[in-house]
Amino acid sequence: MMGPFKLYFLYSTFAIFPALGFGVDPALRINVFDELKLGESYAGVFQVQGFHNESRAFLFQDSWRNVRVKEDVAEVMLQKLRDKTEFTVLATLKQERLNSGVLLSIHYAEHRYLELESSGQRNEIRLHYRTRDQRQHTEGFPYSLADDRWHKLSVAVSVSHVVLHVDCNRIYERVIENPSMDIPSDTTIWLGQRNQAHGYFKGIMQDVQLVVMPQGYISQCPDLNRTCPTCNDFHGLVQKIMELQDVLAKTSSKLSRAEEKMQGLDGCYCERSCSMNGELYREDERWTDGCRNCSCYNGTVQCETISCPPPQCPPDSAPAYVPGSCCKECQPVCLFRGRVYVEGDLKSVRDSSGNCLLFECQEHSMQRVENAPCPELTCPESEHITLTDRCCKVCRGHHFCVEGHSPSCVENSECVNLEAGSCCSCKDGYRALRDDSAYCGDIDECAEGKHYCRENTMCVNTPGSFMCICHTGYIRIDDYSCTERDECTTGLHSCDENAICFNTVGGHSCSCKPGYVGNGTVCRALCDGLCQNGGSCVNPDTCICQQGFTGKRCETDIDECTDGFVECDSRAICVNLPGWYHCECRDGYHDNGMFSANGESCEDIDECATERHSCANDTVCFNVDGGYDCRCPHGKNCTGDCNHDNKHKHNGQIWVLDNDRCSVCSCQSGLVMCRRMVCDCESTTADLFCCPECNPGLSSQCLHQNRLITYSSGDTWVENCQQCQCMSGEVDCWPMSCPPVVDCEFTQVPEGQCCPRCITDPCQADTVRNDITKTCVDENGLTRFSGAAWTKHRTECTLCQYEGSTHTLCSSILVGTSGDFRSPQG
């Protein structure tokens, strides 16, 4: 096994760092301000002075902005980011206090592929993205960025490693689930907002950039030089080693088979060839086929018509066609009885006694030819025909083509009988290439307009004819015409089962039925007010709620604590969560690290030993189960005062916390008790900052993500496994808190729920913890790292993956499907 140290040594020896200084290749940098041309007019965005004197920045102020990158520009930006594993988001900004807004959002429909958000309500920075297994994930970093001060922000991602810098100080460094940058087309990019309705950033931004390189924060903070390889560098090297192992195994097998074949091919010489009319021609060979010059090129026969120049013949010869030649050639001629005959011509004459004599033109003179006996004719004498090229008479209708004239009709030509002989005639769809019609070429009826194709068809030329092809969406009536196809009645449409199909010229259109919404191809049920808290609308006005919610619109959270579904340990208290619950240790207790579901792992905190008490110096701290007492030593007169935040508080004193004006504390006999301020909305002195629910103004209300529901300030709800709250007109959402899952190799989020559960079947797991320090041996004896995937040797349709410490999963590759069947194999 190759250990991590060896891998690091290899990396240190061979790796090439793309950027050691702060200079960045412009091709790797995406300046969102420049791509947006933010200097131009955008409603709600105003140019102001930036972080440095004379630098330019932009104030994002109004709540009805539309700062979105144009589609063509967005596609160019996304092309640089697509499928990348290392990138950095950089921003220089000053955010208003308590504002919760999105700095940059790259999302498709409801899928956020990359979104950076700063919440001033909960004092945290959030990175939203989609994981490799196409799940939405949010990584939260507790930090107060919304303090109305200038900050430099950097979030650098390298495969499963993320580093957060604020003002060039490393704040957090974590291992996260691998983000997926498999970003589809038509994805939108927004600046200073999530969409047209939510996530409005309020404050000033001087720049927002995407740098597609490892540790891109160096371009913002050059003094933070790169010293160590990134996770992508390390994992990439590990992956390359695993791939090379797999390639080596396959190559060795292929090489062995290739050597066997090479032994059988010794002495063979192979080249491309062409076949025509039963003849085989070699590559680049040229030949004449009738009236065409042909050649063999790349295994294909290519021919073109011969152009015949007029022959220049001497006085004792004349141009004439000869067998096997396309063009006329000069032939010897004979002069006989005042007429000219060409070599081979026959002429019959009668002598003074009436006998028939037959002559043939041979070498410039007419030579006597011996007559063969004439066959007896079966027709009446009135049907006898005398011919000029023979002495024997024939019956009317004699078949001259059978006598041997037919072979002279060569290409796309056929022999035709005449009264006293025969001739060649081109077949239908062909025209003569020479005047005796022995060679004919195809007529392109489509190009010359000599076809009969009617409307809704397309003419396609074929050898000797043509075809009329129906246009898309039409069906054939006869050979020359087509009519519109009713795709709706034939079922050849793409409409959803809850849509109405409308036949149109050349196709069809779809429209969702009443009670459903969508584009017609996909229709989903519409519920009045929509289903809340992640509920699914399955039929018009019918919601199916996620676990933990009830009501017609899934608007009511089931309180598992008060409804008696849960029984927590006496040291824990049941805490109801939206759609869920958990047993939380009571005050004075903390979990021992086992995190049992019912709170049995809660144990007492010794406040005295850990100095987490508020007893004054004149009292003695005594630990009790779930708390402590401040006891006065015998014989002393104690004041009952308290120590709180290194400040002395008198017994009975009440005060407001310095860092939280909404919390009130009191000192009672050495014990400090704090609670949230009680909101009395009927009182005219109610603090609207601490009690936003008491603000009746419309400006303090929020619009739900579906834009159909309005919430008052202070209201909370659940949307897509996120807890959302309306605070003074702004919506802030954060991931739902889930009970910790520990000592669990395989986890799964059940359908309709938001929190993972431990399972034992690795085939059902959503998440598998892969430890590259663990290995297994495959069927070829090769060592595989945890998480590696390979094709099983000699079974090309089986994919194996090592998962965990004892499981190797092999799955059949199903062509044309989205999933696979898995069966554990050791």
Coordinates of N, CA and C in Angstrom, one line a residue, residues 453-526:
C453 N -44.2 15.6 -56.8 CA -44.4 15.7 -55.3 C -45.3 17.0 -55.0
R454 N -46.3 16.8 -54.2 CA -47.3 17.8 -53.8 C -46.9 18.4 -52.5
E455 N -47.9 19.2 -51.9 CA -47.6 19.9 -50.6 C -47.4 18.9 -49.5
N456 N -46.6 19.4 -48.5 CA -46.3 18.6 -47.3 C -45.3 17.5 -47.6
T457 N -44.6 17.5 -48.8 CA -43.6 16.5 -49.1 C -42.3 17.1 -49.5
M458 N -41.3 16.3 -49.5 CA -40.0 16.7 -50.0 C -39.5 15.7 -51.0
C459 N -39.0 16.3 -52.2 CA -38.6 15.4 -53.3 C -37.1 14.9 -53.0
V460 N -36.9 13.6 -53.2 CA -35.6 13.0 -53.0 C -35.3 12.3 -54.3
N461 N -34.2 12.6 -54.9 CA -33.8 11.9 -56.2 C -33.3 10.5 -55.9
T462 N -33.6 9.5 -56.8 CA -33.2 8.2 -56.7 C -32.7 7.8 -58.1
P463 N -31.9 6.7 -58.3 CA -31.4 6.3 -59.6 C -32.6 6.0 -60.5
G464 N -32.8 6.7 -61.5 CA -33.9 6.5 -62.5 C -35.2 7.0 -62.1
S465 N -35.3 7.6 -60.9 CA -36.7 8.0 -60.4 C -36.5 9.0 -59.3
F466 N -37.6 9.1 -58.5 CA -37.5 10.1 -57.3 C -38.5 9.5 -56.3
M467 N -38.4 10.1 -55.1 CA -39.4 9.7 -54.0 C -39.9 11.0 -53.4
C468 N -41.1 10.9 -52.9 CA -41.7 12.1 -52.2 C -41.8 11.7 -50.7
I469 N -41.0 12.3 -49.9 CA -40.9 12.0 -48.5 C -41.8 13.0 -47.7
C470 N -42.6 12.5 -46.8 CA -43.5 13.3 -46.0 C -42.7 14.2 -45.0
H471 N -43.1 15.4 -44.8 CA -42.5 16.3 -43.8 C -42.8 15.7 -42.4
T472 N -42.0 16.1 -41.4 CA -42.2 15.7 -40.1 C -43.6 16.1 -39.6
G473 N -44.3 15.1 -39.0 CA -45.7 15.4 -38.5 C -46.8 15.1 -39.5
Y474 N -46.4 14.6 -40.7 CA -47.4 14.2 -41.7 C -47.3 12.7 -42.1
I475 N -48.4 12.2 -42.6 CA -48.5 10.8 -43.0 C -48.9 10.7 -44.4
R476 N -48.5 9.6 -45.1 CA -48.6 9.5 -46.5 C -50.1 9.2 -46.9
I477 N -50.5 9.8 -48.0 CA -51.8 9.5 -48.7 C -51.6 8.6 -49.9
D478 N -50.6 9.0 -50.8 CA -50.2 8.1 -51.9 C -48.7 8.4 -52.1
D479 N -48.2 8.0 -53.3 CA -46.8 8.2 -53.6 C -46.4 9.6 -53.7
Y480 N -47.3 10.6 -53.9 CA -46.9 11.9 -54.2 C -47.4 13.0 -53.2
S481 N -48.3 12.6 -52.3 CA -48.8 13.6 -51.4 C -49.0 13.0 -50.0
C482 N -49.0 14.0 -48.9 CA -49.1 13.6 -47.5 C -50.1 14.5 -46.9
T483 N -50.6 14.1 -45.8 CA -51.6 14.9 -45.0 C -51.1 15.0 -43.6
E484 N -51.7 15.9 -42.9 CA -51.3 16.1 -41.5 C -51.6 14.9 -40.6
R485 N -50.7 14.6 -39.7 CA -50.9 13.5 -38.8 C -51.5 14.0 -37.5
D486 N -52.6 13.4 -37.0 CA -53.2 13.7 -35.8 C -52.5 13.0 -34.6
E487 N -51.4 13.6 -34.1 CA -50.6 13.0 -33.1 C -51.4 12.8 -31.8
C488 N -52.4 13.6 -31.6 CA -53.2 13.5 -30.3 C -54.0 12.2 -30.3
T489 N -54.7 11.9 -31.4 CA -55.6 10.7 -31.5 C -54.8 9.4 -31.6
T490 N -53.6 9.5 -32.2 CA -52.8 8.3 -32.4 C -51.9 8.0 -31.1
G491 N -51.9 9.0 -30.2 CA -51.1 8.8 -29.0 C -49.6 9.1 -29.1
L492 N -49.2 9.6 -30.3 CA -47.8 9.9 -30.6 C -47.5 11.3 -30.2
H493 N -47.8 11.7 -28.9 CA -47.6 13.0 -28.4 C -46.8 13.0 -27.1
S494 N -46.4 14.1 -26.6 CA -45.5 14.2 -25.4 C -46.2 14.9 -24.3
C495 N -47.6 15.0 -24.3 CA -48.3 15.7 -23.3 C -48.4 14.8 -22.0
D496 N -48.4 15.5 -20.9 CA -48.6 14.9 -19.6 C -50.0 14.3 -19.5
E497 N -50.1 13.3 -18.6 CA -51.4 12.7 -18.5 C -52.5 13.6 -17.9
N498 N -52.0 14.7 -17.3 CA -52.9 15.7 -16.8 C -52.9 17.0 -17.7
A499 N -52.7 16.7 -19.0 CA -52.7 17.8 -20.0 C -53.7 17.5 -21.1
I500 N -54.1 18.5 -21.8 CA -55.0 18.4 -23.0 C -54.1 18.6 -24.2
C501 N -54.2 17.6 -25.2 CA -53.4 17.7 -26.4 C -54.2 18.4 -27.5
F502 N -53.6 19.3 -28.2 CA -54.2 20.0 -29.4 C -53.3 19.8 -30.6
N503 N -54.0 19.2 -31.6 CA -53.3 18.9 -32.9 C -53.1 20.2 -33.6
T504 N -51.8 20.4 -34.2 CA -51.5 21.6 -34.9 C -50.9 21.2 -36.2
V505 N -50.7 22.1 -37.1 CA -50.0 21.8 -38.4 C -48.6 21.4 -38.2
G506 N -48.3 20.2 -38.6 CA -46.9 19.7 -38.4 C -46.6 19.2 -37.0
G507 N -47.5 19.2 -36.1 CA -47.1 18.8 -34.7 C -48.3 18.8 -33.8
H508 N -48.1 19.2 -32.6 CA -49.1 19.3 -31.6 C -48.7 20.2 -30.4
S509 N -49.6 20.7 -29.6 CA -49.3 21.5 -28.4 C -50.0 20.9 -27.2
C510 N -49.5 21.2 -26.0 CA -50.1 20.6 -24.8 C -50.4 21.8 -23.9
S511 N -51.5 21.6 -23.1 CA -52.0 22.6 -22.2 C -52.5 21.8 -20.9
C512 N -52.0 22.2 -19.8 CA -52.4 21.5 -18.5 C -53.9 21.7 -18.3
K513 N -54.5 20.7 -17.7 CA -55.9 20.7 -17.4 C -56.2 21.7 -16.2
P514 N -57.4 22.1 -16.1 CA -57.7 23.0 -15.0 C -57.4 22.3 -13.6
G515 N -56.7 23.1 -12.8 CA -56.3 22.5 -11.5 C -54.8 22.0 -11.5
Y516 N -54.2 22.2 -12.7 CA -52.8 21.8 -12.8 C -52.0 22.9 -13.5
V517 N -50.7 23.0 -13.2 CA -49.9 24.0 -13.8 C -48.6 23.3 -14.4
G518 N -48.0 24.0 -15.4 CA -46.8 23.5 -16.0 C -46.8 23.9 -17.5
N519 N -45.9 23.3 -18.2 CA -45.8 23.6 -19.6 C -46.5 22.7 -20.5
G520 N -47.3 21.8 -20.0 CA -48.1 20.8 -20.8 C -47.4 19.5 -20.9
T521 N -46.1 19.5 -21.1 CA -45.3 18.3 -21.1 C -45.2 17.7 -19.7
V522 N -45.0 18.6 -18.8 CA -45.0 18.2 -17.4 C -46.0 19.1 -16.6
C523 N -47.0 18.5 -16.0 CA -48.0 19.2 -15.3 C -48.1 18.7 -13.8
R524 N -48.2 19.6 -12.9 CA -48.3 19.2 -11.5 C -49.5 19.9 -11.0
A525 N -50.1 19.2 -10.0 CA -51.3 19.7 -9.4 C -51.2 21.0 -8.7
L526 N -52.2 21.8 -8.7 CA -52.1 23.2 -8.1 C -53.0 23.2 -6.9

